[in-house]
mmCIF file of C-alpha atoms in Angstrom:
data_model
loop_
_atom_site.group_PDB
_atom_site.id
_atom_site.type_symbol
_atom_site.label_atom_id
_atom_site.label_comp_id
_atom_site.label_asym_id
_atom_site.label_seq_id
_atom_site.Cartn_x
_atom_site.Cartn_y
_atom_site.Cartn_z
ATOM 1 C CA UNK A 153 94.759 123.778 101.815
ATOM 2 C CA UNK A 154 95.275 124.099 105.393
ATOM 3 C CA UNK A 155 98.430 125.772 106.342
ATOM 4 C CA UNK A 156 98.808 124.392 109.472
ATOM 5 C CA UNK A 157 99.159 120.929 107.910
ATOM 6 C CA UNK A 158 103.197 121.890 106.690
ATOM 7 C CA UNK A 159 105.802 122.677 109.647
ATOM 8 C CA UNK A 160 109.143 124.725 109.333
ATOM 9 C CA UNK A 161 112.054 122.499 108.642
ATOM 10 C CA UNK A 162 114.033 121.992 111.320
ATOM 11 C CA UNK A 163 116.989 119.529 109.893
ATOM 12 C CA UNK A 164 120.641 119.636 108.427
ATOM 13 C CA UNK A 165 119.428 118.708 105.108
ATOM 14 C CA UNK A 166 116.683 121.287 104.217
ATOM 15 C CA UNK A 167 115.733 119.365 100.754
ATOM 16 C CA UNK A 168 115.602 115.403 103.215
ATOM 17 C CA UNK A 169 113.649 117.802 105.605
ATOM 18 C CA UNK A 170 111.267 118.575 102.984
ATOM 19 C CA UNK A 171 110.841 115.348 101.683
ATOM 20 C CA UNK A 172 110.379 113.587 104.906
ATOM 21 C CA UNK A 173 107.580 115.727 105.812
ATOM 22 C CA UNK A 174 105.904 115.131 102.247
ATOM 23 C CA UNK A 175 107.001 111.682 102.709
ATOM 24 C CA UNK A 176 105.441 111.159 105.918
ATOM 25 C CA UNK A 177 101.937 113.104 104.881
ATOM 26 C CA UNK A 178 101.138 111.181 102.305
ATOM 27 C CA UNK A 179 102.175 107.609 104.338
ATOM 28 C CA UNK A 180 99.431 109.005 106.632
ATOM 29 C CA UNK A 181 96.676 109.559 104.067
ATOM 30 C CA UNK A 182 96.446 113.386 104.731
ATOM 31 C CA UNK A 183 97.745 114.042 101.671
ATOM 32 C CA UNK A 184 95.836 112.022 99.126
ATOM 33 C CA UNK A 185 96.138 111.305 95.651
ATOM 34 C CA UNK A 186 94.868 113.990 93.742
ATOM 35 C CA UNK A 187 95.533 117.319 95.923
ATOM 36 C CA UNK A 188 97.419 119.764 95.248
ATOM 37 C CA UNK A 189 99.893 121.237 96.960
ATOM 38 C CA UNK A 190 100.779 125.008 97.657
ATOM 39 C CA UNK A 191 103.015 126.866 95.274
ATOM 40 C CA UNK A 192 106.319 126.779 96.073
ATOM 41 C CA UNK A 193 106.300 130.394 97.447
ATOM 42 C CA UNK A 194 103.456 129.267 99.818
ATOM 43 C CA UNK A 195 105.630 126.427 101.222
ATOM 44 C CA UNK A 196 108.625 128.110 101.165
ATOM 45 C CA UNK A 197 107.036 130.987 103.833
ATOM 46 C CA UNK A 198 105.273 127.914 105.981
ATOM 47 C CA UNK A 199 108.701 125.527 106.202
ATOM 48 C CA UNK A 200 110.777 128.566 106.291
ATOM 49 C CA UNK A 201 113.195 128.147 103.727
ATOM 50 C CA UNK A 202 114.105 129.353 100.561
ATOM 51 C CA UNK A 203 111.858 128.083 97.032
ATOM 52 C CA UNK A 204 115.135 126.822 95.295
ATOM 53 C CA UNK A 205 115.143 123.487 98.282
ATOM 54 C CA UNK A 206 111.192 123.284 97.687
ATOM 55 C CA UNK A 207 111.936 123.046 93.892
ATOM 56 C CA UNK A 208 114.764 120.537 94.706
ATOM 57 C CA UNK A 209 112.695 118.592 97.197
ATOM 58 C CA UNK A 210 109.540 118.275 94.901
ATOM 59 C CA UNK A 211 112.573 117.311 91.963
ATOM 60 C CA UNK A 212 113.271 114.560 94.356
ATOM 61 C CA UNK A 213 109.549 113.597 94.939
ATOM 62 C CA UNK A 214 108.602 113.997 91.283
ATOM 63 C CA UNK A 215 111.248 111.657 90.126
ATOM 64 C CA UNK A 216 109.986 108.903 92.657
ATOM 65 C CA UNK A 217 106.520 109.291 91.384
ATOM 66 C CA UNK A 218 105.297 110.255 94.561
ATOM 67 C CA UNK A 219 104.233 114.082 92.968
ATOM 68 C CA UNK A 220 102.474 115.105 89.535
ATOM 69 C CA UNK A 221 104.449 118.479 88.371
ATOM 70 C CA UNK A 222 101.918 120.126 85.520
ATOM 71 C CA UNK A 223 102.772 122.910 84.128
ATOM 72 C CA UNK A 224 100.679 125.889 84.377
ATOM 73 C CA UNK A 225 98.256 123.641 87.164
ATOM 74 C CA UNK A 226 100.718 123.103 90.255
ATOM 75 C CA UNK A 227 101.911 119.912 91.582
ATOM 76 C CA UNK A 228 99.765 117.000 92.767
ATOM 77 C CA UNK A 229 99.789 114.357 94.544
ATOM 78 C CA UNK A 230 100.196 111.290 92.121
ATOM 79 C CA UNK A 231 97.737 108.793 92.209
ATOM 80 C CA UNK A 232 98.769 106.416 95.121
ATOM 81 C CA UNK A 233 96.295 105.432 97.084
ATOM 82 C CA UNK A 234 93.828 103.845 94.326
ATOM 83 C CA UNK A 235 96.120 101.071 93.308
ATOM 84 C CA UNK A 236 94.947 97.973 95.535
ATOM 85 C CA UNK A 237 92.824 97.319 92.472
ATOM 86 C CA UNK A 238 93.526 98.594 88.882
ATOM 87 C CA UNK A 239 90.978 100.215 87.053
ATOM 88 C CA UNK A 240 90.609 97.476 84.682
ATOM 89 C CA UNK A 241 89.738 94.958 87.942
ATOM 90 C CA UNK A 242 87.100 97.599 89.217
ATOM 91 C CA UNK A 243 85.787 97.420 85.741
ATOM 92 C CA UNK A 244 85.246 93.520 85.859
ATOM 93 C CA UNK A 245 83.893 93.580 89.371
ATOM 94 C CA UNK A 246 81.265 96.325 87.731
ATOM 95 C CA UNK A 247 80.736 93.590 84.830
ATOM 96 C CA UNK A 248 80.847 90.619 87.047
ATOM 97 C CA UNK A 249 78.398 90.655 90.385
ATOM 98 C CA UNK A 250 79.746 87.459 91.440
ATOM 99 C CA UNK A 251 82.268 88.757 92.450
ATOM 100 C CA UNK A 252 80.165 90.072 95.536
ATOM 101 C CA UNK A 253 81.047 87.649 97.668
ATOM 102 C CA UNK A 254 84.457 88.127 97.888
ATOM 103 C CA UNK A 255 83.875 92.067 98.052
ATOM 104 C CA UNK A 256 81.497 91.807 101.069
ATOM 105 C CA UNK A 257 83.358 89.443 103.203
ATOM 106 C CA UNK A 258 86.295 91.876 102.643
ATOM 107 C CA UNK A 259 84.536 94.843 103.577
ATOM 108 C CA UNK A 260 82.535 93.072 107.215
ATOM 109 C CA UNK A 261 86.009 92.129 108.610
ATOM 110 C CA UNK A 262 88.147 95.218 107.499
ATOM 111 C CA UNK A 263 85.540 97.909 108.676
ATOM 112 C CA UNK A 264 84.486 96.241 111.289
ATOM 113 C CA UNK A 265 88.330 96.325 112.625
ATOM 114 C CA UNK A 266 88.179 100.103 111.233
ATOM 115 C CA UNK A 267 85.831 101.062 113.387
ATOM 116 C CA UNK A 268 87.109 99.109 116.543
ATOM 117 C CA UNK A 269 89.965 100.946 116.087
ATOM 118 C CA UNK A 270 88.671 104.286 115.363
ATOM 119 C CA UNK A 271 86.499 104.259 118.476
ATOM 120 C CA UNK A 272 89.707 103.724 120.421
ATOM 121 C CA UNK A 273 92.462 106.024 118.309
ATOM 122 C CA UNK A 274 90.208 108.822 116.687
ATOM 123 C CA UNK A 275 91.421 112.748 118.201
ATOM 124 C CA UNK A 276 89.037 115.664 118.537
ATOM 125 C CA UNK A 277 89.685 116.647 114.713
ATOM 126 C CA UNK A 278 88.852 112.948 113.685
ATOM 127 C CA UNK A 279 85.498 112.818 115.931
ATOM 128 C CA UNK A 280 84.798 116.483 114.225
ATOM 129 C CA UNK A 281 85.254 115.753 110.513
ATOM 130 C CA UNK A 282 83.079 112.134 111.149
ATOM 131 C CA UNK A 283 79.892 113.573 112.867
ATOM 132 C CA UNK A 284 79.840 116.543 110.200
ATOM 133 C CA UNK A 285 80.039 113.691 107.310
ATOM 134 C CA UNK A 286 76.994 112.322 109.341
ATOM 135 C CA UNK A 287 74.754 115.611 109.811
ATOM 136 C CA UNK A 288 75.674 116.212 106.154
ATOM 137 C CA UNK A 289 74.723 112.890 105.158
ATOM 138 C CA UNK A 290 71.491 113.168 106.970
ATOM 139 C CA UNK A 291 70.730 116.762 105.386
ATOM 140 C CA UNK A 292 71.035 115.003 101.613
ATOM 141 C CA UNK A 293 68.836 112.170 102.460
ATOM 142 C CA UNK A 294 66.350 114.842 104.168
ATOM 143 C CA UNK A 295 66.308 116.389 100.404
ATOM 144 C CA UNK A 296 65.869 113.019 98.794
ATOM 145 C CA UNK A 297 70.136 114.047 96.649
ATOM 146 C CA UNK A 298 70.581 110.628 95.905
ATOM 147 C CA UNK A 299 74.047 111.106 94.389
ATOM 148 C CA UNK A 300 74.984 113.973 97.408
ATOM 149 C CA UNK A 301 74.086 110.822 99.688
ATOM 150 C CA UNK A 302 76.460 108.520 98.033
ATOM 151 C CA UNK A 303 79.308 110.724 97.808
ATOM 152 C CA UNK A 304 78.932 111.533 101.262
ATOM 153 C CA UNK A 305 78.774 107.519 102.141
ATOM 154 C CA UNK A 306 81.929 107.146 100.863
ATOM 155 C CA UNK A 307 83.630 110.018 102.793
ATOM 156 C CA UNK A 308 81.771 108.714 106.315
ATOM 157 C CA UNK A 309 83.526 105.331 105.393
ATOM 158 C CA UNK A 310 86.771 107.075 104.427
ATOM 159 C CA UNK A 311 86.748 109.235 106.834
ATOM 160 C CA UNK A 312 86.177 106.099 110.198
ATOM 161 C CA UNK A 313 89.509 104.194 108.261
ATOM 162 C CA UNK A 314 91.677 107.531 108.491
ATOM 163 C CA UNK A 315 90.533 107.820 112.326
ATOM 164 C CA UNK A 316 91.902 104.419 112.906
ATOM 165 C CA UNK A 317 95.397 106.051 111.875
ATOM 166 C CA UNK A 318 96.667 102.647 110.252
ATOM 167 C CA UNK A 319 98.517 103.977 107.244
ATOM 168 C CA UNK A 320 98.260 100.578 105.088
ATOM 169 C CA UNK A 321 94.750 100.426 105.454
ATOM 170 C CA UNK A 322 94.306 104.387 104.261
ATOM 171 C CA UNK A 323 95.045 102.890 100.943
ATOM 172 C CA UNK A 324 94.466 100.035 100.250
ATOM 173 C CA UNK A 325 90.484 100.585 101.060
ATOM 174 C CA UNK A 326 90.848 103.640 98.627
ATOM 175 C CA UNK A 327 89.992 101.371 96.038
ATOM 176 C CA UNK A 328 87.160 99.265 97.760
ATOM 177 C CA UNK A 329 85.670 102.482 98.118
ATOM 178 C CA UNK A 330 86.003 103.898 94.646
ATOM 179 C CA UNK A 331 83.640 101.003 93.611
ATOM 180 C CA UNK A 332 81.135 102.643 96.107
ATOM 181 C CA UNK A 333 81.715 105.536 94.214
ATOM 182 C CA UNK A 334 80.878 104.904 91.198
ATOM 183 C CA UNK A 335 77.528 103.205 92.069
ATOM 184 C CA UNK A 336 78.859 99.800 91.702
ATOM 185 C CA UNK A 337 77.323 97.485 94.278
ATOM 186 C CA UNK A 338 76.268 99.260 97.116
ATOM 187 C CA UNK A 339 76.732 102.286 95.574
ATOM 188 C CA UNK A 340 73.997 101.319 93.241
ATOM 189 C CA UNK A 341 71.452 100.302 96.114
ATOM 190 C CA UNK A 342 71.671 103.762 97.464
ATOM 191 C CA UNK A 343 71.338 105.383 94.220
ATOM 192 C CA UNK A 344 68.124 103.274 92.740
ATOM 193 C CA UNK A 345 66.839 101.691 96.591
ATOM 194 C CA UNK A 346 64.175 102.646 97.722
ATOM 195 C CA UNK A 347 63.370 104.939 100.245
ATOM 196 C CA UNK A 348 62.898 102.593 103.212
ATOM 197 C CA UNK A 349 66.211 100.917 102.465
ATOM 198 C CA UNK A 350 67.875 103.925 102.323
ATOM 199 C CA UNK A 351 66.183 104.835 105.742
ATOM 200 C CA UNK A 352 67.872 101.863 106.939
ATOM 201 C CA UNK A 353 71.502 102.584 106.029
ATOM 202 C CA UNK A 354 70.993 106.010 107.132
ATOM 203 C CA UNK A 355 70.255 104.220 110.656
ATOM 204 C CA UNK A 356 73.103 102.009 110.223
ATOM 205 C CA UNK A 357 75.808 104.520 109.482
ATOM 206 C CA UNK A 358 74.711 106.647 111.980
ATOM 207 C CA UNK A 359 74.825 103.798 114.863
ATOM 208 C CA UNK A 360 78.326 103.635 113.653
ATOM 209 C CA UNK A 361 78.983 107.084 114.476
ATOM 210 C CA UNK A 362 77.121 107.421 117.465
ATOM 211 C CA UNK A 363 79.698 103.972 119.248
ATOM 212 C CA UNK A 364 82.547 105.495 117.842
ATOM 213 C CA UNK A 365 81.905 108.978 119.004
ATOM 214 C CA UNK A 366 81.331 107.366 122.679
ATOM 215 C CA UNK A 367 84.705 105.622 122.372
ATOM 216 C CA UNK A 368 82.856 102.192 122.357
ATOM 217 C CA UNK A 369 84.944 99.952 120.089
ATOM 218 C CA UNK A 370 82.877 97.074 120.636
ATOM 219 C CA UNK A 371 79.548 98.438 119.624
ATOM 220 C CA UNK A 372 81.336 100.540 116.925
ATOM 221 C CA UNK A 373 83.014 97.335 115.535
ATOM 222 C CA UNK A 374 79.420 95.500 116.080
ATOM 223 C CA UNK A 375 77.567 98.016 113.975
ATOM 224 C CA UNK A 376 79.575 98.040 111.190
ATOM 225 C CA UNK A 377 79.549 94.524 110.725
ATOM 226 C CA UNK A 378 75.489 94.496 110.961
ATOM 227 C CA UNK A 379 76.300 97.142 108.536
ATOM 228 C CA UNK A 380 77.872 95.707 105.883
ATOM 229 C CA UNK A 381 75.413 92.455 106.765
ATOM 230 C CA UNK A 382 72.805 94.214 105.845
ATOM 231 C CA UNK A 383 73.924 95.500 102.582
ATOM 232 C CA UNK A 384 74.787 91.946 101.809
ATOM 233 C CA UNK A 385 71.289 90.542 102.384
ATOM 234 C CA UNK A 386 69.921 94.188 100.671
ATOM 235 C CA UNK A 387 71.911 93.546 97.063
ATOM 236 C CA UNK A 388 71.303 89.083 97.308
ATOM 237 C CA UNK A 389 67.669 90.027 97.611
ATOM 238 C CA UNK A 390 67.587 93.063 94.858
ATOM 239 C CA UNK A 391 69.464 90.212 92.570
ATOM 240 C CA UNK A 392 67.259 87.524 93.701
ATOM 241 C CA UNK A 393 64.128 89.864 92.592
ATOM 242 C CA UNK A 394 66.395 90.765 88.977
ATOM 243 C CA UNK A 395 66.535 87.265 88.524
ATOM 244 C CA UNK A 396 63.037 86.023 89.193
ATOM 245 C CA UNK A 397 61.464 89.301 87.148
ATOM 246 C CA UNK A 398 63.697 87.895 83.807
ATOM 247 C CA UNK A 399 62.994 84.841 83.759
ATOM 248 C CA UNK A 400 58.840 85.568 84.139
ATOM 249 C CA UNK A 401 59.612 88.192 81.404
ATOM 250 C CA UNK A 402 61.269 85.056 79.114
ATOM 251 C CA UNK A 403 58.215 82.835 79.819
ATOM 252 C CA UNK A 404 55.633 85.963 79.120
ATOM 253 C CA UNK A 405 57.674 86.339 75.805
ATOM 254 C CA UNK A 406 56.971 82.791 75.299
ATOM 255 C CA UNK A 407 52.835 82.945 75.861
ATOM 256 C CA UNK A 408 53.216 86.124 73.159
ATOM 257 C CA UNK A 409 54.281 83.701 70.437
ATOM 258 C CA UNK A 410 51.865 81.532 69.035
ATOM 259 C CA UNK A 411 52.417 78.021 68.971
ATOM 260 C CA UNK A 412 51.776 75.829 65.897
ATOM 261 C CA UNK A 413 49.022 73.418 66.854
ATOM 262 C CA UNK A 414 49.420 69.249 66.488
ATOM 263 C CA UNK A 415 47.019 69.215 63.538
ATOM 264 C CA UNK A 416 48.776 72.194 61.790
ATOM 265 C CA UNK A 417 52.233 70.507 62.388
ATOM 266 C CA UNK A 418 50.871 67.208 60.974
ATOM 267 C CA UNK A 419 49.125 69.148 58.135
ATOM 268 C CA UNK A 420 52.506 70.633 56.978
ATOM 269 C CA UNK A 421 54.822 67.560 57.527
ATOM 270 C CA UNK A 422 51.988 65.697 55.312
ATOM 271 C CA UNK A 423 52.727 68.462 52.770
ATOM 272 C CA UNK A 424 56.144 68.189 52.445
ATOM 273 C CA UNK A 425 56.098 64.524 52.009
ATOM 274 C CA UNK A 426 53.859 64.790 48.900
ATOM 275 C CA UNK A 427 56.095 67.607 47.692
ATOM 276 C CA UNK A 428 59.196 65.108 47.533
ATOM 277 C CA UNK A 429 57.440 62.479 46.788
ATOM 278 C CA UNK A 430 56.267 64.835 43.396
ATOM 279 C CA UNK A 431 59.589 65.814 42.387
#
């Protein structure tokens, strides 16, 4: 972990010193759920102080679920920012594709403002971390790494909400983006697309990047919004093509079966008369 990220405590509570930094990290989204921290001798020498407030601050932290303490591992961030949806609501939106609607229109208007605001707000570091995402991203599609590609998606998107500094928004699209992750909707279209739509998002993302890293917030916010509009129309026509190829592959099932002629029909209804009529 970067050191430079922890400061030396300069307050007359060392432990509320501690814990407001922490505090304030993770509000930002630069500590995320998941990482862990240093060991306490590590922050003790960056914040200056002794490892007996560290242990008393991360106490503190611990016992507000805000930190994961495992022994023998090191201590964690707990899992905060993934709980705008539960894990058993990003299972039914996997289960339930209807529910696209609702997903899509969430995602034009919130990265759209993302974006706008990114352009405007993102610092050197922010402007850094998004156009390596994008030469990455570029790289794994140049070697045809599917799942490289998606992961990297995620962290370009990620990455434009954290340079829009809006703390609230940091987490709550945490788990919007988890169902990117895990190839659910349009995680799925980069995964199994084909190569000319994935050509396109590649274009798309990257006119993204290009308006924010001119500090345009209008074009930025205008190309994530064609964006995300053209993921929408992408995944309506993909289902549009599922739908159409099962139901020819119900009435092919049907030609397969051979159907009992009128004279056979009439031949065994005939037969089943005299049958009753004999017992």
């Amino acid at each position: 972990m970067d050191k430079a990220i922890f400061e030396e405590i300069d307050s007359p509570s060392v432990v509320d010193g501690v814990v407001n930094q922490i505090e304030k990290l993770i509000i930002a989204g630069v500590l995320k759920g998941g990482r862990k921290l240093p060991s306490e001798r590590e922050l003790a020498e960056q914040m200056g102080i002794s490892r007996p407030k560290i242990r008393d601050a991360i106490k503190d932290l611990e016992g507000r679920g805000l930190l994961d303490v495992r022994h023998g591992e090191g201590t964690f961030v707990a899992a905060l920012t993934g709980t705008a949806l539960s894990p058993a609501m990003i299972e039914l939106f996997s289960k339930h594709p209807e529910a696209f609607g609702g997903y899509i229109e969430f995602r034009r208007e919130v990265e759209g403002f993302a974006a706008y605001v990114a352009a405007v707000r993102a610092t050197d570091a922010d402007r850094e971390i998004i156009a390596r995402i994008m030469e990455e991203m570029e790289a794994a599609h140049e070697a045809r790494d599917r799942q490289r590609e998606l992961k990297l998606d995620v962290g370009l998107h990620t990455a434009i909400v954290d340079a829009a500094h809006n703390p609230l928004l940091v987490h709550v699209m945490a788990s919007i983006y988890e169902l990117m992750e895990r190839a659910i909707l349009h995680g799925r279209m980069i995964q199994e697309g084909p190569e000319t739509a994935r050509a396109a998002l590649l274009a798309q993302h990257r006119a993204i990047v290009d308006a924010i890293l001119a500090r345009d917030p209008q074009a930025a916010c205008a190309a994530a919004e064609e964006h995300i509009n053209s993921v929408e129309a992408s995944y309506r026509e993909r289902s549009s093509e599922s739908t159409r190829a099962n139901i020819a592959r119900k009435r092919r099932m049907l030609l397969d079966t051979p159907t009992p002629s009128v004279a056979a029909t009439r031949g065994a209804r005939a037969a089943a008369r005299r049958s009753s009529q004999g017992s």
